[in-house]
């Protein structure tokens, strides 16, 4: 309390406490809309305990100023926490405090006057009551804020766990559903994974969509974007990843989020290796051939190239380079001597000569559709990475 009051004032006020507590509880139920319901169960018990304790604590402070009362403080902190858990703002609780202060002032003044206390004591009593209510309000605000922080932290933790769960290929649908519910995440019709190296995935998610999920997984960050086909989203992604390397997976139903994550991770790896054109964002669906050729089993593609292109192994470096160049152009423009000559910047007769040499090396492979396809794939496997 700001100003000391005569300790004897407590004796005048204490007898009115039971009736005042009951009057305050009834008035709160009538005048505070959020509390206009039967004051029963845990809520009713907590409200009654809070009112009774607030009044007795105030009178105790008059009798013995400065006495520590940690238990009472916990009550009002918990009332603030309970408001957030109930999905309400603090407005109703603070209104109840103000209503209680007004009723206490009226009843306490009457009791103090009847006991013969002088006017200046009554003025000091008014100031003490409203300072006291301000202190109770501050305790509940602190409880509300602490619960808000705890809830936000818990929701963020669950959302990070949900990202890691969705990135797995063995996540059970019911497990995803339960965790999404706990994380307060509205499950969308589709998601797409954005995988990044460098930067803060939480900050990135916040820039792109309030309901985007984000988590760090090793050296990469994963952002799961709901509604990936939303107008303007691609442009926002490009702008948001200006400072990081990033790859975007395909749009999938949430149950297949792991597929989008895996595809984005693969594209990000190829981007880092220089096998995709340099840029801020690699879109996996725009590089499906490279992903197929340079996927997780890179040895398989290398073995294919070594087997199919084996006839070139005996040539010298210069002859092999010319043969590869000619074979690629001939496969791209089969039978079009003039087009191949223009591509290679050589005379058409040179093309005819080189193609005869290729037929001697590969036989009818360059004419058979299936073997031509294998040659084309093998040549692309052996392509050098893009210069970054």
XYZ file of C-alpha atoms in Angstrom:
388
model
C 0.000 0.000 0.000
C 1.208 3.497 -0.848
C 0.258 5.251 2.419
C 0.147 3.618 5.854
C -3.316 3.303 7.367
C -4.021 3.017 11.083
C -3.807 -0.672 12.020
C -7.021 -0.340 13.971
C -8.884 0.248 10.699
C -8.575 -3.487 10.007
C -10.800 -4.227 13.001
C -13.531 -2.023 11.508
C -13.338 -3.601 8.058
C -12.961 -7.275 8.857
C -16.587 -7.886 9.954
C -17.946 -6.792 6.538
C -15.737 -9.177 4.549
C -18.078 -12.231 4.286
C -21.080 -10.167 3.106
C -18.905 -8.045 0.807
C -17.384 -11.154 -0.783
C -20.823 -12.604 -1.527
C -22.114 -9.275 -2.877
C -19.068 -8.965 -5.132
C -19.440 -12.480 -6.528
C -23.121 -11.911 -7.333
C -22.398 -8.515 -8.929
C -19.636 -9.998 -11.123
C -22.050 -12.647 -12.394
C -24.622 -9.970 -13.240
C -22.439 -7.175 -14.612
C -19.518 -8.875 -16.391
C -20.945 -10.560 -19.543
C -18.237 -13.235 -19.807
C -19.011 -14.368 -16.258
C -22.796 -14.264 -16.612
C -23.231 -17.973 -15.929
C -23.628 -20.236 -12.922
C -20.521 -19.775 -10.818
C -19.976 -23.479 -10.244
C -17.210 -25.971 -10.946
C -13.521 -25.041 -11.146
C -14.238 -21.574 -12.552
C -16.717 -20.693 -9.807
C -14.463 -22.035 -7.077
C -11.490 -20.085 -8.431
C -13.468 -16.853 -8.679
C -14.856 -17.205 -5.166
C -11.426 -18.004 -3.747
C -9.945 -15.043 -5.588
C -12.537 -12.572 -4.293
C -12.360 -13.808 -0.714
C -8.578 -13.884 -0.701
C -8.294 -10.431 -2.283
C -10.467 -8.850 0.387
C -8.839 -10.576 3.346
C -5.374 -9.883 1.949
C -6.172 -6.174 1.703
C -7.310 -6.007 5.313
C -4.300 -8.066 6.448
C -2.029 -5.511 4.732
C -3.619 -2.718 6.766
C -2.965 -4.630 9.980
C 0.569 -5.765 9.107
C 1.972 -3.740 6.162
C 4.671 -5.355 4.027
C 3.974 -8.929 5.087
C 5.037 -11.253 2.213
C 2.157 -13.287 0.761
C 3.464 -15.384 -2.110
C 0.455 -17.711 -1.994
C -1.989 -14.879 -2.668
C 0.109 -13.601 -5.557
C 0.032 -17.076 -7.123
C -3.772 -17.014 -7.016
C -3.984 -13.919 -9.236
C -1.228 -15.081 -11.523
C -3.170 -18.331 -11.992
C -6.393 -16.414 -12.662
C -4.589 -14.624 -15.496
C -3.296 -17.942 -16.846
C -6.800 -19.430 -16.645
C -8.255 -16.628 -18.782
C -5.913 -17.460 -21.646
C -6.582 -21.193 -21.310
C -10.309 -20.448 -21.512
C -9.750 -18.540 -24.758
C -10.691 -15.160 -23.274
C -8.882 -11.837 -23.129
C -8.109 -10.180 -19.791
C -10.897 -7.624 -20.230
C -13.472 -9.575 -18.227
C -11.137 -10.300 -15.331
C -9.931 -6.702 -15.099
C -13.561 -5.518 -15.221
C -14.315 -7.834 -12.317
C -11.398 -6.349 -10.381
C -12.653 -2.798 -10.975
C -16.171 -3.774 -9.946
C -14.804 -5.361 -6.770
C -12.809 -2.220 -5.989
C -15.892 -0.016 -6.308
C -17.986 -2.231 -4.033
C -15.157 -2.525 -1.505
C -14.759 1.258 -1.420
C -18.475 1.749 -0.740
C -18.710 -0.880 2.026
C -15.361 -0.068 3.638
C -16.133 3.650 3.832
C -19.446 2.885 5.508
C -17.728 0.584 8.027
C -14.867 3.051 8.682
C -17.236 5.970 9.202
C -19.357 3.907 11.600
C -16.185 3.119 13.565
C -15.402 6.844 13.841
C -12.405 7.121 11.528
C -11.673 10.658 10.329
C -12.057 11.811 6.683
C -8.345 11.846 5.875
C -8.199 8.145 6.744
C -11.088 7.536 4.376
C -9.270 9.392 1.581
C -6.160 7.308 2.199
C -8.326 4.183 2.229
C -9.675 5.018 -1.255
C -6.170 5.415 -2.643
C -5.061 2.179 -1.000
C -7.974 0.207 -2.457
C -7.351 1.309 -6.040
C -3.570 0.878 -5.755
C -4.201 -2.604 -4.430
C -6.492 -3.464 -7.347
C -3.845 -2.179 -9.755
C -1.354 -4.559 -8.128
C -3.772 -7.521 -8.443
C -4.370 -6.617 -12.078
C -0.621 -6.540 -12.728
C -0.263 -10.018 -11.208
C -2.979 -11.404 -13.485
C -1.500 -9.640 -16.519
C 1.823 -11.294 -15.687
C 0.119 -14.691 -15.456
C -1.737 -14.140 -18.739
C 1.486 -13.111 -20.505
C 3.446 -16.025 -19.069
C 0.787 -18.477 -20.225
C 0.702 -16.805 -23.616
C 4.467 -17.255 -23.974
C 4.308 -20.827 -22.750
C 1.465 -21.666 -25.137
C 3.211 -20.027 -28.089
C 6.421 -21.890 -27.251
C 4.582 -25.195 -26.936
C 2.739 -24.638 -30.207
C 6.007 -23.787 -31.970
C 7.645 -26.926 -30.534
C 4.757 -29.097 -31.728
C 4.790 -27.509 -35.156
C 8.506 -28.214 -35.503
C 7.831 -31.815 -34.482
C 5.041 -31.943 -37.085
C 7.465 -30.892 -39.844
C 9.832 -33.707 -38.920
C 6.947 -36.170 -38.770
C 5.622 -35.150 -42.198
C 9.136 -35.420 -43.644
C 9.192 -39.138 -42.759
C 7.879 -41.721 -45.193
C 6.501 -43.945 -42.409
C 4.316 -41.424 -40.547
C 0.919 -42.913 -39.652
C -2.087 -40.753 -40.729
C -3.569 -40.790 -37.235
C -0.238 -39.674 -35.768
C -0.131 -36.733 -38.189
C -3.754 -35.853 -37.454
C -3.269 -35.897 -33.679
C -0.086 -33.805 -33.747
C -1.632 -31.313 -36.174
C -4.520 -30.891 -33.750
C -2.152 -30.352 -30.816
C -0.133 -27.860 -32.872
C -3.291 -25.954 -33.877
C -2.344 -26.419 -37.541
C -5.290 -26.490 -39.964
C -4.375 -29.338 -42.320
C -4.493 -27.928 -45.891
C -5.505 -29.700 -49.073
C -1.931 -29.547 -50.397
C 1.577 -28.635 -49.274
C 4.945 -28.077 -50.929
C 8.338 -28.325 -49.251
C 10.842 -25.501 -49.459
C 14.292 -26.704 -48.363
C 17.006 -24.125 -47.683
C 20.590 -23.870 -46.530
C 21.432 -20.803 -44.487
C 18.977 -18.356 -42.978
C 16.227 -18.828 -40.405
C 13.433 -21.169 -41.588
C 11.000 -19.771 -38.988
C 11.533 -16.232 -40.245
C 11.233 -17.426 -43.838
C 7.966 -19.237 -43.075
C 6.574 -16.119 -41.400
C 7.271 -14.072 -44.526
C 5.502 -16.552 -46.785
C 2.406 -17.777 -44.921
C 1.188 -17.525 -41.302
C 0.300 -21.217 -41.365
C 3.566 -22.407 -42.929
C 5.444 -24.954 -40.814
C 9.199 -24.657 -40.299
C 11.964 -26.670 -38.684
C 15.708 -27.137 -38.872
C 16.921 -30.585 -39.868
C 20.689 -30.897 -39.689
C 22.269 -28.263 -41.922
C 19.075 -27.511 -43.816
C 15.802 -25.839 -42.977
C 12.423 -27.178 -44.091
C 9.376 -24.991 -44.685
C 6.083 -26.700 -45.514
C 3.893 -24.286 -47.447
C 0.107 -24.716 -47.458
C -1.772 -23.767 -50.626
C 1.398 -23.902 -52.775
C -0.491 -22.885 -55.913
C -1.681 -19.600 -54.384
C -1.366 -16.635 -56.777
C 1.874 -14.734 -56.295
C 3.425 -17.287 -53.929
C 6.243 -18.241 -56.313
C 7.286 -14.592 -56.645
C 7.221 -14.185 -52.859
C 9.392 -17.271 -52.450
C 11.965 -15.976 -54.930
C 12.091 -12.662 -53.082
C 12.293 -14.337 -49.664
C 15.211 -16.665 -50.514
C 17.427 -13.913 -51.876
C 20.152 -14.620 -49.300
C 19.980 -18.440 -49.194
C 20.155 -21.483 -51.460
C 16.703 -23.006 -51.800
C 14.776 -25.688 -53.654
C 11.011 -26.106 -53.961
C 9.426 -29.554 -54.065
C 6.202 -30.480 -55.849
C 2.712 -29.772 -54.558
C 1.354 -32.895 -52.845
C -1.365 -33.923 -50.410
C -0.130 -33.638 -46.790
C 0.128 -37.432 -46.476
C 2.850 -37.313 -49.154
C 4.745 -34.337 -47.760
C 7.815 -36.571 -47.398
C 7.849 -36.958 -51.180
C 7.996 -33.186 -51.675
C 10.698 -32.859 -49.003
C 12.830 -35.591 -50.599
C 12.477 -34.074 -54.072
C 13.379 -30.595 -52.811
C 16.405 -31.972 -50.930
C 17.610 -33.722 -54.076
C 17.218 -30.541 -56.133
C 19.072 -28.530 -53.493
C 21.945 -31.027 -53.577
C 22.203 -30.778 -57.374
C 22.095 -27.003 -57.118
C 25.011 -27.138 -54.679
C 26.927 -29.452 -57.018
C 26.419 -27.041 -59.907
C 24.307 -29.520 -61.876
C 21.381 -27.100 -62.042
C 21.508 -23.562 -63.417
C 22.703 -21.071 -60.853
C 19.902 -19.104 -59.239
C 18.235 -18.372 -55.942
C 15.529 -21.039 -56.287
C 15.630 -24.487 -57.867
C 12.122 -25.741 -58.648
C 12.330 -29.534 -58.571
C 9.568 -30.138 -61.118
C 11.469 -28.055 -63.679
C 14.541 -30.328 -63.452
C 13.055 -33.822 -63.370
C 15.517 -35.290 -65.886
C 18.512 -34.083 -63.878
C 16.941 -35.473 -60.710
C 16.412 -38.808 -62.430
C 19.944 -38.965 -63.752
C 21.703 -37.682 -60.646
C 19.494 -39.126 -57.936
C 20.511 -40.939 -54.786
C 21.919 -43.940 -56.708
C 24.431 -41.927 -58.709
C 26.482 -45.073 -59.351
C 23.632 -46.582 -61.383
C 23.616 -43.682 -63.839
C 27.417 -43.721 -64.032
C 27.400 -47.452 -64.783
C 24.801 -46.940 -67.501
C 26.924 -44.222 -69.123
C 30.090 -46.311 -68.923
C 28.376 -49.318 -70.528
C 26.530 -47.505 -73.291
C 29.457 -45.232 -74.234
C 32.094 -47.964 -73.950
C 32.941 -47.811 -77.713
C 34.368 -44.312 -77.174
C 36.786 -45.444 -74.479
C 39.520 -46.459 -76.953
C 39.629 -43.072 -78.687
C 42.097 -40.334 -77.857
C 40.890 -37.306 -75.962
C 40.416 -35.104 -79.014
C 38.660 -37.769 -81.111
C 36.463 -38.744 -78.148
C 35.380 -35.131 -77.560
C 34.511 -34.677 -81.260
C 32.620 -37.971 -81.327
C 30.585 -37.052 -78.222
C 29.778 -33.638 -79.689
C 28.690 -35.140 -83.001
C 26.701 -37.969 -81.408
C 24.788 -35.535 -79.211
C 23.937 -33.278 -82.161
C 22.952 -36.254 -84.357
C 20.679 -37.654 -81.648
C 19.077 -34.238 -81.208
C 18.535 -33.828 -84.988
C 18.509 -37.369 -86.461
C 19.142 -37.497 -90.212
C 19.341 -33.693 -90.533
C 22.870 -33.258 -91.862
C 22.525 -29.552 -92.593
C 21.070 -28.837 -89.098
C 23.821 -30.837 -87.403
C 26.483 -29.063 -89.469
C 25.102 -25.656 -88.426
C 25.033 -26.737 -84.760
C 28.652 -27.927 -84.887
C 29.838 -25.131 -87.171
C 31.377 -27.617 -89.623
C 30.855 -28.556 -93.278
C 28.020 -31.052 -94.013
C 30.582 -33.433 -95.518
C 32.426 -33.423 -92.174
C 29.170 -34.441 -90.481
C 28.715 -37.339 -92.910
C 32.262 -38.492 -92.255
C 31.845 -38.340 -88.481
C 28.469 -40.117 -88.522
C 30.021 -42.976 -90.592
C 32.692 -43.231 -87.894
C 30.020 -43.370 -85.194
C 28.194 -46.151 -87.055
C 31.417 -48.120 -87.129
C 31.743 -47.680 -83.343
C 28.115 -48.203 -82.304
C 26.701 -50.241 -85.171
C 22.944 -49.835 -85.551
C 22.581 -48.486 -81.990
C 22.245 -44.949 -83.306
C 19.283 -46.035 -85.459
C 17.411 -48.247 -82.954
C 14.891 -46.098 -80.940
C 15.482 -47.761 -77.553
C 19.258 -47.761 -77.893
C 19.210 -44.175 -79.177
C 17.336 -43.204 -75.994
C 19.959 -44.977 -73.853
C 22.726 -43.118 -75.710
C 20.967 -39.777 -75.128
C 20.585 -40.483 -71.402
C 24.204 -41.643 -71.114
C 25.463 -38.451 -72.764
C 23.498 -36.318 -70.307
C 24.807 -38.288 -67.322
C 28.299 -37.411 -68.401
C 27.581 -33.705 -68.906
C 29.788 -31.423 -66.806
C 28.118 -29.443 -64.015
C 26.860 -25.966 -64.803
C 29.384 -23.256 -64.146
C 28.262 -21.276 -61.095
